[in-house]
PDB file of C-alpha atoms and ligand atoms in Angstrom:
ATOM      1  CA  UNK A   1      -0.042  -0.070   0.162  1.00  0.00           C
ATOM      2  CA  UNK A   2       1.674   3.480  -0.789  1.00  0.00           C
ATOM      3  CA  UNK A   3       1.742   5.946   2.198  1.00  0.00           C
ATOM      4  CA  UNK A   4      -0.485   8.942   2.014  1.00  0.00           C
ATOM      5  CA  UNK A   5       1.885  11.359   1.867  1.00  0.00           C
ATOM      6  CA  UNK A   6       5.757  11.900   1.322  1.00  0.00           C
ATOM      7  CA  UNK A   7       6.679  12.739   4.424  1.00  0.00           C
ATOM      8  CA  UNK A   8       5.923  11.251   8.244  1.00  0.00           C
ATOM      9  CA  UNK A   9       2.671  10.890   9.998  1.00  0.00           C
ATOM     10  CA  UNK A  10       1.667  13.130  12.553  1.00  0.00           C
ATOM     11  CA  UNK A  11       1.103  12.014  16.209  1.00  0.00           C
ATOM     12  CA  UNK A  12      -1.393  13.426  18.490  1.00  0.00           C
ATOM     13  CA  UNK A  13      -1.927  12.709  21.965  1.00  0.00           C
ATOM     14  CA  UNK A  14      -5.079  12.970  24.198  1.00  0.00           C
ATOM     15  CA  UNK A  15      -3.840  13.914  27.808  1.00  0.00           C
ATOM     16  CA  UNK A  16      -6.126  15.019  30.825  1.00  0.00           C
ATOM     17  CA  UNK A  17      -7.374  13.794  34.276  1.00  0.00           C
ATOM     18  CA  UNK A  18      -9.442  10.570  34.740  1.00  0.00           C
ATOM     19  CA  UNK A  19     -13.142  11.302  33.530  1.00  0.00           C
ATOM     20  CA  UNK A  20     -12.068  14.282  31.451  1.00  0.00           C
ATOM     21  CA  UNK A  21     -13.747  12.536  28.555  1.00  0.00           C
ATOM     22  CA  UNK A  22     -10.583  11.326  26.396  1.00  0.00           C
ATOM     23  CA  UNK A  23     -12.266   7.547  25.744  1.00  0.00           C
ATOM     24  CA  UNK A  24     -15.488   9.558  25.028  1.00  0.00           C
ATOM     25  CA  UNK A  25     -13.920  12.408  22.579  1.00  0.00           C
ATOM     26  CA  UNK A  26     -11.557   9.615  20.907  1.00  0.00           C
ATOM     27  CA  UNK A  27     -14.697   7.609  19.888  1.00  0.00           C
ATOM     28  CA  UNK A  28     -16.175  10.467  18.357  1.00  0.00           C
ATOM     29  CA  UNK A  29     -13.077  11.683  16.743  1.00  0.00           C
ATOM     30  CA  UNK A  30     -12.331   8.209  15.208  1.00  0.00           C
ATOM     31  CA  UNK A  31     -16.156   7.889  13.849  1.00  0.00           C
ATOM     32  CA  UNK A  32     -16.031  11.242  11.898  1.00  0.00           C
ATOM     33  CA  UNK A  33     -12.489  10.698  10.798  1.00  0.00           C
ATOM     34  CA  UNK A  34     -13.724   6.814   9.388  1.00  0.00           C
ATOM     35  CA  UNK A  35     -16.600   8.504   7.662  1.00  0.00           C
ATOM     36  CA  UNK A  36     -14.449  11.254   6.296  1.00  0.00           C
ATOM     37  CA  UNK A  37     -12.405   8.553   4.868  1.00  0.00           C
ATOM     38  CA  UNK A  38      -9.309   8.793   7.249  1.00  0.00           C
ATOM     39  CA  UNK A  39      -6.809   6.249   7.922  1.00  0.00           C
ATOM     40  CA  UNK A  40      -5.860   7.282  11.146  1.00  0.00           C
ATOM     41  CA  UNK A  41      -4.510   4.644  13.605  1.00  0.00           C
ATOM     42  CA  UNK A  42      -6.105   4.900  17.025  1.00  0.00           C
ATOM     43  CA  UNK A  43      -4.260   3.763  20.182  1.00  0.00           C
ATOM     44  CA  UNK A  44      -3.518   3.784  23.756  1.00  0.00           C
ATOM     45  CA  UNK A  45      -1.116   3.731  26.689  1.00  0.00           C
ATOM     46  CA  UNK A  46      -0.678   1.557  28.539  1.00  0.00           C
ATOM     47  CA  UNK A  47      -1.286  -0.685  26.024  1.00  0.00           C
ATOM     48  CA  UNK A  48      -0.961  -0.441  22.048  1.00  0.00           C
ATOM     49  CA  UNK A  49       0.767  -4.349  22.013  1.00  0.00           C
ATOM     50  CA  UNK A  50       0.307  -7.469  23.462  1.00  0.00           C
ATOM     51  CA  UNK A  51       3.192  -7.035  25.878  1.00  0.00           C
ATOM     52  CA  UNK A  52       1.903  -3.623  26.627  1.00  0.00           C
ATOM     53  CA  UNK A  53      -1.542  -4.545  27.250  1.00  0.00           C
ATOM     54  CA  UNK A  54      -0.304  -7.190  29.748  1.00  0.00           C
ATOM     55  CA  UNK A  55       1.797  -4.608  31.125  1.00  0.00           C
ATOM     56  CA  UNK A  56      -1.310  -2.411  31.456  1.00  0.00           C
ATOM     57  CA  UNK A  57      -3.345  -5.009  33.497  1.00  0.00           C
ATOM     58  CA  UNK A  58      -0.337  -5.037  36.454  1.00  0.00           C
ATOM     59  CA  UNK A  59      -0.120  -0.891  36.353  1.00  0.00           C
ATOM     60  CA  UNK A  60      -3.905  -0.793  36.618  1.00  0.00           C
ATOM     61  CA  UNK A  61      -4.580  -3.512  39.091  1.00  0.00           C
ATOM     62  CA  UNK A  62      -5.489  -2.027  42.465  1.00  0.00           C
ATOM     63  CA  UNK A  63      -4.782  -5.339  44.648  1.00  0.00           C
ATOM     64  CA  UNK A  64      -1.273  -4.639  43.580  1.00  0.00           C
ATOM     65  CA  UNK A  65       0.851  -2.699  45.403  1.00  0.00           C
ATOM     66  CA  UNK A  66       3.754  -0.873  42.951  1.00  0.00           C
ATOM     67  CA  UNK A  67       5.797   1.788  44.375  1.00  0.00           C
ATOM     68  CA  UNK A  68       6.358   5.372  42.003  1.00  0.00           C
ATOM     69  CA  UNK A  69       9.695   4.173  40.194  1.00  0.00           C
ATOM     70  CA  UNK A  70       8.403   0.793  39.139  1.00  0.00           C
ATOM     71  CA  UNK A  71       5.087   2.226  38.296  1.00  0.00           C
ATOM     72  CA  UNK A  72       7.214   4.441  36.104  1.00  0.00           C
ATOM     73  CA  UNK A  73       9.202   1.910  34.515  1.00  0.00           C
ATOM     74  CA  UNK A  74       6.639  -0.521  34.110  1.00  0.00           C
ATOM     75  CA  UNK A  75       4.544   2.610  31.713  1.00  0.00           C
ATOM     76  CA  UNK A  76       8.158   2.977  30.217  1.00  0.00           C
ATOM     77  CA  UNK A  77       8.273  -0.441  29.246  1.00  0.00           C
ATOM     78  CA  UNK A  78       4.832  -0.711  27.625  1.00  0.00           C
ATOM     79  CA  UNK A  79       5.591   2.687  25.838  1.00  0.00           C
ATOM     80  CA  UNK A  80       8.836   1.651  24.428  1.00  0.00           C
ATOM     81  CA  UNK A  81       7.344  -1.413  23.127  1.00  0.00           C
ATOM     82  CA  UNK A  82       4.470   0.563  21.644  1.00  0.00           C
ATOM     83  CA  UNK A  83       6.551   3.168  20.159  1.00  0.00           C
ATOM     84  CA  UNK A  84       9.008   0.481  18.531  1.00  0.00           C
ATOM     85  CA  UNK A  85       5.958  -1.911  16.937  1.00  0.00           C
ATOM     86  CA  UNK A  86       3.028   0.441  16.245  1.00  0.00           C
ATOM     87  CA  UNK A  87       3.546   4.018  16.336  1.00  0.00           C
ATOM     88  CA  UNK A  88       6.850   4.701  14.597  1.00  0.00           C
ATOM     89  CA  UNK A  89       6.224   2.081  11.990  1.00  0.00           C
ATOM     90  CA  UNK A  90       2.807   4.016  11.204  1.00  0.00           C
ATOM     91  CA  UNK A  91       4.386   7.438  11.386  1.00  0.00           C
ATOM     92  CA  UNK A  92       7.247   6.085   9.005  1.00  0.00           C
ATOM     93  CA  UNK A  93       4.755   4.979   6.578  1.00  0.00           C
ATOM     94  CA  UNK A  94       2.684   8.340   6.329  1.00  0.00           C
ATOM     95  CA  UNK A  95       0.250   6.967   8.585  1.00  0.00           C
ATOM     96  CA  UNK A  96      -1.324   9.467  11.223  1.00  0.00           C
ATOM     97  CA  UNK A  97      -1.404   8.229  14.798  1.00  0.00           C
ATOM     98  CA  UNK A  98      -3.924   8.944  17.551  1.00  0.00           C
ATOM     99  CA  UNK A  99      -2.801   8.203  21.001  1.00  0.00           C
ATOM    100  CA  UNK A 100      -4.785   8.072  24.403  1.00  0.00           C
ATOM    101  CA  UNK A 101      -1.892   9.260  26.721  1.00  0.00           C
ATOM    102  CA  UNK A 102       1.843   9.732  25.919  1.00  0.00           C
ATOM    103  CA  UNK A 103       4.857  11.023  27.552  1.00  0.00           C
ATOM    104  CA  UNK A 104       2.853  13.949  28.914  1.00  0.00           C
ATOM    105  CA  UNK A 105       1.112  11.610  31.159  1.00  0.00           C
ATOM    106  CA  UNK A 106       4.214  10.343  32.820  1.00  0.00           C
ATOM    107  CA  UNK A 107       5.771  13.710  33.526  1.00  0.00           C
ATOM    108  CA  UNK A 108       2.022  14.852  35.090  1.00  0.00           C
ATOM    109  CA  UNK A 109       1.286  11.272  37.144  1.00  0.00           C
ATOM    110  CA  UNK A 110       4.768  10.078  37.675  1.00  0.00           C
ATOM    111  CA  UNK A 111       6.500  13.619  38.014  1.00  0.00           C
ATOM    112  CA  UNK A 112       4.114  16.160  39.400  1.00  0.00           C
ATOM    113  CA  UNK A 113       1.735  13.241  40.633  1.00  0.00           C
ATOM    114  CA  UNK A 114       4.158  10.635  42.603  1.00  0.00           C
ATOM    115  CA  UNK A 115       7.027  13.175  43.009  1.00  0.00           C
ATOM    116  CA  UNK A 116       9.733  11.263  41.015  1.00  0.00           C
ATOM    117  CA  UNK A 117      12.254  13.557  39.517  1.00  0.00           C
ATOM    118  CA  UNK A 118      11.040  15.868  36.566  1.00  0.00           C
ATOM    119  CA  UNK A 119      14.613  15.649  34.927  1.00  0.00           C
ATOM    120  CA  UNK A 120      14.552  11.856  35.116  1.00  0.00           C
ATOM    121  CA  UNK A 121      11.345  11.403  33.909  1.00  0.00           C
ATOM    122  CA  UNK A 122      11.984  13.474  30.517  1.00  0.00           C
ATOM    123  CA  UNK A 123      15.185  11.648  30.259  1.00  0.00           C
ATOM    124  CA  UNK A 124      13.555   8.170  30.456  1.00  0.00           C
ATOM    125  CA  UNK A 125      10.520   9.374  28.432  1.00  0.00           C
ATOM    126  CA  UNK A 126      13.321  10.458  25.658  1.00  0.00           C
ATOM    127  CA  UNK A 127      15.055   7.241  25.650  1.00  0.00           C
ATOM    128  CA  UNK A 128      11.850   4.918  25.200  1.00  0.00           C
ATOM    129  CA  UNK A 129      10.249   6.957  22.504  1.00  0.00           C
ATOM    130  CA  UNK A 130      13.620   7.510  21.245  1.00  0.00           C
ATOM    131  CA  UNK A 131      13.234  11.128  21.002  1.00  0.00           C
ATOM    132  CA  UNK A 132       9.598  10.781  19.476  1.00  0.00           C
ATOM    133  CA  UNK A 133       7.377  13.473  20.426  1.00  0.00           C
ATOM    134  CA  UNK A 134       3.831  14.768  19.762  1.00  0.00           C
ATOM    135  CA  UNK A 135       2.913  16.725  17.019  1.00  0.00           C
ATOM    136  CA  UNK A 136      -0.132  17.921  19.306  1.00  0.00           C
ATOM    137  CA  UNK A 137      -1.025  17.513  22.339  1.00  0.00           C
ATOM    138  CA  UNK A 138      -4.673  17.815  23.242  1.00  0.00           C
ATOM    139  CA  UNK A 139      -5.417  18.924  26.908  1.00  0.00           C
ATOM    140  CA  UNK A 140      -8.945  17.825  28.265  1.00  0.00           C
ATOM    141  CA  UNK A 141      -8.857  19.616  30.693  1.00  0.00           C
ATOM    142  CA  UNK A 142     -11.347  19.792  34.122  1.00  0.00           C
ATOM    143  CA  UNK A 143     -11.039  19.993  37.887  1.00  0.00           C
ATOM    144  CA  UNK A 144     -10.290  16.565  39.590  1.00  0.00           C
ATOM    145  CA  UNK A 145     -13.547  16.739  41.551  1.00  0.00           C
ATOM    146  CA  UNK A 146     -15.708  17.110  38.449  1.00  0.00           C
ATOM    147  CA  UNK A 147     -13.582  14.519  36.625  1.00  0.00           C
ATOM    148  CA  UNK A 148     -13.979  11.965  39.429  1.00  0.00           C
ATOM    149  CA  UNK A 149     -17.294  12.561  39.883  1.00  0.00           C
ATOM    150  CA  UNK A 150     -17.826  11.243  36.297  1.00  0.00           C
ATOM    151  CA  UNK A 151     -15.136   8.493  36.181  1.00  0.00           C
ATOM    152  CA  UNK A 152     -16.890   7.544  39.791  1.00  0.00           C
ATOM    153  CA  UNK A 153     -20.049   6.069  37.274  1.00  0.00           C
ATOM    154  CA  UNK A 154     -17.478   3.227  36.045  1.00  0.00           C
ATOM    155  CA  UNK A 155     -17.435  -0.035  37.727  1.00  0.00           C
ATOM    156  CA  UNK A 156     -13.704  -0.539  37.997  1.00  0.00           C
ATOM    157  CA  UNK A 157     -11.996   1.754  39.936  1.00  0.00           C
ATOM    158  CA  UNK A 158      -8.062   1.357  39.390  1.00  0.00           C
ATOM    159  CA  UNK A 159      -5.301   2.680  41.544  1.00  0.00           C
ATOM    160  CA  UNK A 160      -5.168   6.385  40.205  1.00  0.00           C
ATOM    161  CA  UNK A 161      -8.393   6.945  40.872  1.00  0.00           C
ATOM    162  CA  UNK A 162      -8.006   5.681  44.265  1.00  0.00           C
ATOM    163  CA  UNK A 163      -5.356   7.991  45.105  1.00  0.00           C
ATOM    164  CA  UNK A 164      -6.530  10.907  46.181  1.00  0.00           C
ATOM    165  CA  UNK A 165      -7.806  14.213  45.774  1.00  0.00           C
ATOM    166  CA  UNK A 166      -4.474  16.090  46.312  1.00  0.00           C
ATOM    167  CA  UNK A 167      -2.843  13.689  44.065  1.00  0.00           C
ATOM    168  CA  UNK A 168      -5.140  14.445  40.914  1.00  0.00           C
ATOM    169  CA  UNK A 169      -4.928  18.181  41.798  1.00  0.00           C
ATOM    170  CA  UNK A 170      -1.020  17.939  41.325  1.00  0.00           C
ATOM    171  CA  UNK A 171      -1.542  15.531  38.059  1.00  0.00           C
ATOM    172  CA  UNK A 172      -3.789  18.337  36.703  1.00  0.00           C
ATOM    173  CA  UNK A 173      -1.070  20.995  37.583  1.00  0.00           C
ATOM    174  CA  UNK A 174       1.550  19.082  35.856  1.00  0.00           C
ATOM    175  CA  UNK A 175      -0.381  18.893  32.487  1.00  0.00           C
ATOM    176  CA  UNK A 176      -1.367  22.763  33.002  1.00  0.00           C
ATOM    177  CA  UNK A 177       2.451  23.392  33.443  1.00  0.00           C
ATOM    178  CA  UNK A 178       3.216  21.697  30.317  1.00  0.00           C
ATOM    179  CA  UNK A 179       0.782  23.449  27.992  1.00  0.00           C
ATOM    180  CA  UNK A 180       2.032  26.770  29.351  1.00  0.00           C
ATOM    181  CA  UNK A 181       5.813  25.904  28.823  1.00  0.00           C
ATOM    182  CA  UNK A 182       4.796  24.947  25.323  1.00  0.00           C
ATOM    183  CA  UNK A 183       3.677  28.589  24.913  1.00  0.00           C
ATOM    184  CA  UNK A 184       0.355  27.058  22.361  1.00  0.00           C
ATOM    185  CA  UNK A 185       2.562  25.595  19.622  1.00  0.00           C
ATOM    186  CA  UNK A 186       2.456  21.741  20.040  1.00  0.00           C
ATOM    187  CA  UNK A 187      -0.331  21.861  22.683  1.00  0.00           C
ATOM    188  CA  UNK A 188      -4.148  22.781  22.885  1.00  0.00           C
ATOM    189  CA  UNK A 189      -5.975  23.082  26.252  1.00  0.00           C
ATOM    190  CA  UNK A 190      -9.734  22.515  25.825  1.00  0.00           C
ATOM    191  CA  UNK A 191     -12.049  23.164  28.529  1.00  0.00           C
ATOM    192  CA  UNK A 192     -13.378  19.566  29.113  1.00  0.00           C
ATOM    193  CA  UNK A 193     -16.468  20.635  31.833  1.00  0.00           C
ATOM    194  CA  UNK A 194     -18.223  21.826  28.805  1.00  0.00           C
ATOM    195  CA  UNK A 195     -20.982  19.981  27.039  1.00  0.00           C
ATOM    196  CA  UNK A 196     -19.518  16.826  25.106  1.00  0.00           C
ATOM    197  CA  UNK A 197     -20.793  18.317  21.932  1.00  0.00           C
ATOM    198  CA  UNK A 198     -19.057  21.495  22.363  1.00  0.00           C
ATOM    199  CA  UNK A 199     -15.786  19.704  23.398  1.00  0.00           C
ATOM    200  CA  UNK A 200     -16.114  17.398  20.217  1.00  0.00           C
ATOM    201  CA  UNK A 201     -16.062  20.405  17.837  1.00  0.00           C
ATOM    202  CA  UNK A 202     -13.418  22.053  19.912  1.00  0.00           C
ATOM    203  CA  UNK A 203     -11.309  18.694  19.184  1.00  0.00           C
ATOM    204  CA  UNK A 204     -12.268  18.694  15.701  1.00  0.00           C
ATOM    205  CA  UNK A 205     -10.932  22.363  15.238  1.00  0.00           C
ATOM    206  CA  UNK A 206      -7.501  21.692  16.881  1.00  0.00           C
ATOM    207  CA  UNK A 207      -6.885  18.148  15.133  1.00  0.00           C
ATOM    208  CA  UNK A 208      -8.153  17.675  11.821  1.00  0.00           C
ATOM    209  CA  UNK A 209      -6.228  20.436  10.374  1.00  0.00           C
ATOM    210  CA  UNK A 210      -3.340  18.211  11.236  1.00  0.00           C
ATOM    211  CA  UNK A 211      -4.378  15.007   9.854  1.00  0.00           C
ATOM    212  CA  UNK A 212      -4.059  13.735   6.313  1.00  0.00           C
ATOM    213  CA  UNK A 213      -7.286  12.876   4.506  1.00  0.00           C
ATOM    214  CA  UNK A 214      -8.021   9.612   3.139  1.00  0.00           C
ATOM    215  CA  UNK A 215      -5.603   7.474   1.172  1.00  0.00           C
ATOM    216  CA  UNK A 216      -3.643  10.005  -1.103  1.00  0.00           C
ATOM    217  CA  UNK A 217      -0.981   8.035  -2.362  1.00  0.00           C
ATOM    218  CA  UNK A 218      -2.894   4.994  -3.363  1.00  0.00           C
TER     219      UNK A 218
HETATM  220  N1  ADP B 301     -18.453  16.266  28.247  1.00  0.00           N
HETATM  221  C1  ADP B 301     -19.145  15.904  29.260  1.00  0.00           C
HETATM  222  N2  ADP B 301     -20.007  15.828  29.778  1.00  0.00           N
HETATM  223  C2  ADP B 301     -20.282  15.126  30.827  1.00  0.00           C
HETATM  224  N3  ADP B 301     -20.058  13.673  30.918  1.00  0.00           N
HETATM  225  C3  ADP B 301     -19.174  13.446  30.261  1.00  0.00           C
HETATM  226  C4  ADP B 301     -18.559  14.298  29.089  1.00  0.00           C
HETATM  227  N4  ADP B 301     -17.461  14.019  28.287  1.00  0.00           N
HETATM  228  C5  ADP B 301     -17.536  12.772  28.830  1.00  0.00           C
HETATM  229  N5  ADP B 301     -18.559  12.346  29.817  1.00  0.00           N
HETATM  230  C6  ADP B 301     -18.745  11.055  30.564  1.00  0.00           C
HETATM  231  O1  ADP B 301     -17.786  11.186  31.924  1.00  0.00           O
HETATM  232  C7  ADP B 301     -17.276   9.666  31.687  1.00  0.00           C
HETATM  233  C8  ADP B 301     -15.755   9.470  31.839  1.00  0.00           C
HETATM  234  O2  ADP B 301     -15.101   9.796  30.486  1.00  0.00           O
HETATM  235  P1  ADP B 301     -14.337   9.146  29.597  1.00  0.00           P
HETATM  236  O3  ADP B 301     -14.478   9.610  28.192  1.00  0.00           O
HETATM  237  O4  ADP B 301     -14.370   7.803  30.190  1.00  0.00           O
HETATM  238  O5  ADP B 301     -13.058  10.030  30.258  1.00  0.00           O
HETATM  239  P2  ADP B 301     -11.389   9.651  30.085  1.00  0.00           P
HETATM  240  O6  ADP B 301     -10.914   8.412  29.045  1.00  0.00           O
HETATM  241  O7  ADP B 301     -10.665  10.921  30.267  1.00  0.00           O
HETATM  242  O8  ADP B 301     -10.878   9.083  31.994  1.00  0.00           O
HETATM  243  C9  ADP B 301     -18.522   8.840  30.883  1.00  0.00           C
HETATM  244  O9  ADP B 301     -18.974   8.394  31.888  1.00  0.00           O
HETATM  245  C10 ADP B 301     -18.819   9.733  29.968  1.00  0.00           C
HETATM  246  O10 ADP B 301     -19.721   9.365  29.498  1.00  0.00           O
HETATM  247 MG1   MG B 302     -10.206   6.800  29.310  1.00  0.00          MG
END
């Protein structure tokens, strides 16, 4: 199959606190892109590969106690496999990739949230991705109280949701700090406390200009 564009595809990442609406918005975006003939690859972290999904079951199992450093190493192990097996090959073939969480989540959760050294988090992030960075990170921003209230409607509670409000406030501040440090070049912050359809429209405005429609090169 011919690639859709000459250069590498674009990597778009969705981030935000628990219950911000990432999964909801990714379903809506995926449906809209498929209907319009886009060949965008949707994937998620931790996971995205068989090994990554196995690691996901460990890191999100509330019955297992995992300290901050090994937790970060588990996420990083899943990410390294995901980049090598899925994300990098797709981008190299000219395909756009949309990923539910990526390196910024480790900065926010393991760095700001769990207190790991931010320089170390950044260094390991760069190692496991081979320096690959998102072309656009969509921050679905919401107060953790509102986000957790939404998320608590779910059947399963993972460790992150049980970890307490203070932790989730640090995580949110970690996402906002990254967006502000970027200065609006490769991050867009969307108010995720708005109605679902309003968020969907804001996501579309931010993301669609970056994605290549259809199978141009075929
Ligand atoms: N804009 C919204 N307004 C109200 N509820 C929402 C909105 N977006 C998502 N939800 C609901 O909030 C819950 C968490 O959404 P989800 O997409 O799973 O969040 P995330 O993947 O970011 O943790 C779900 O029950 C979903 O239906
Ligand atoms: Mg989700």
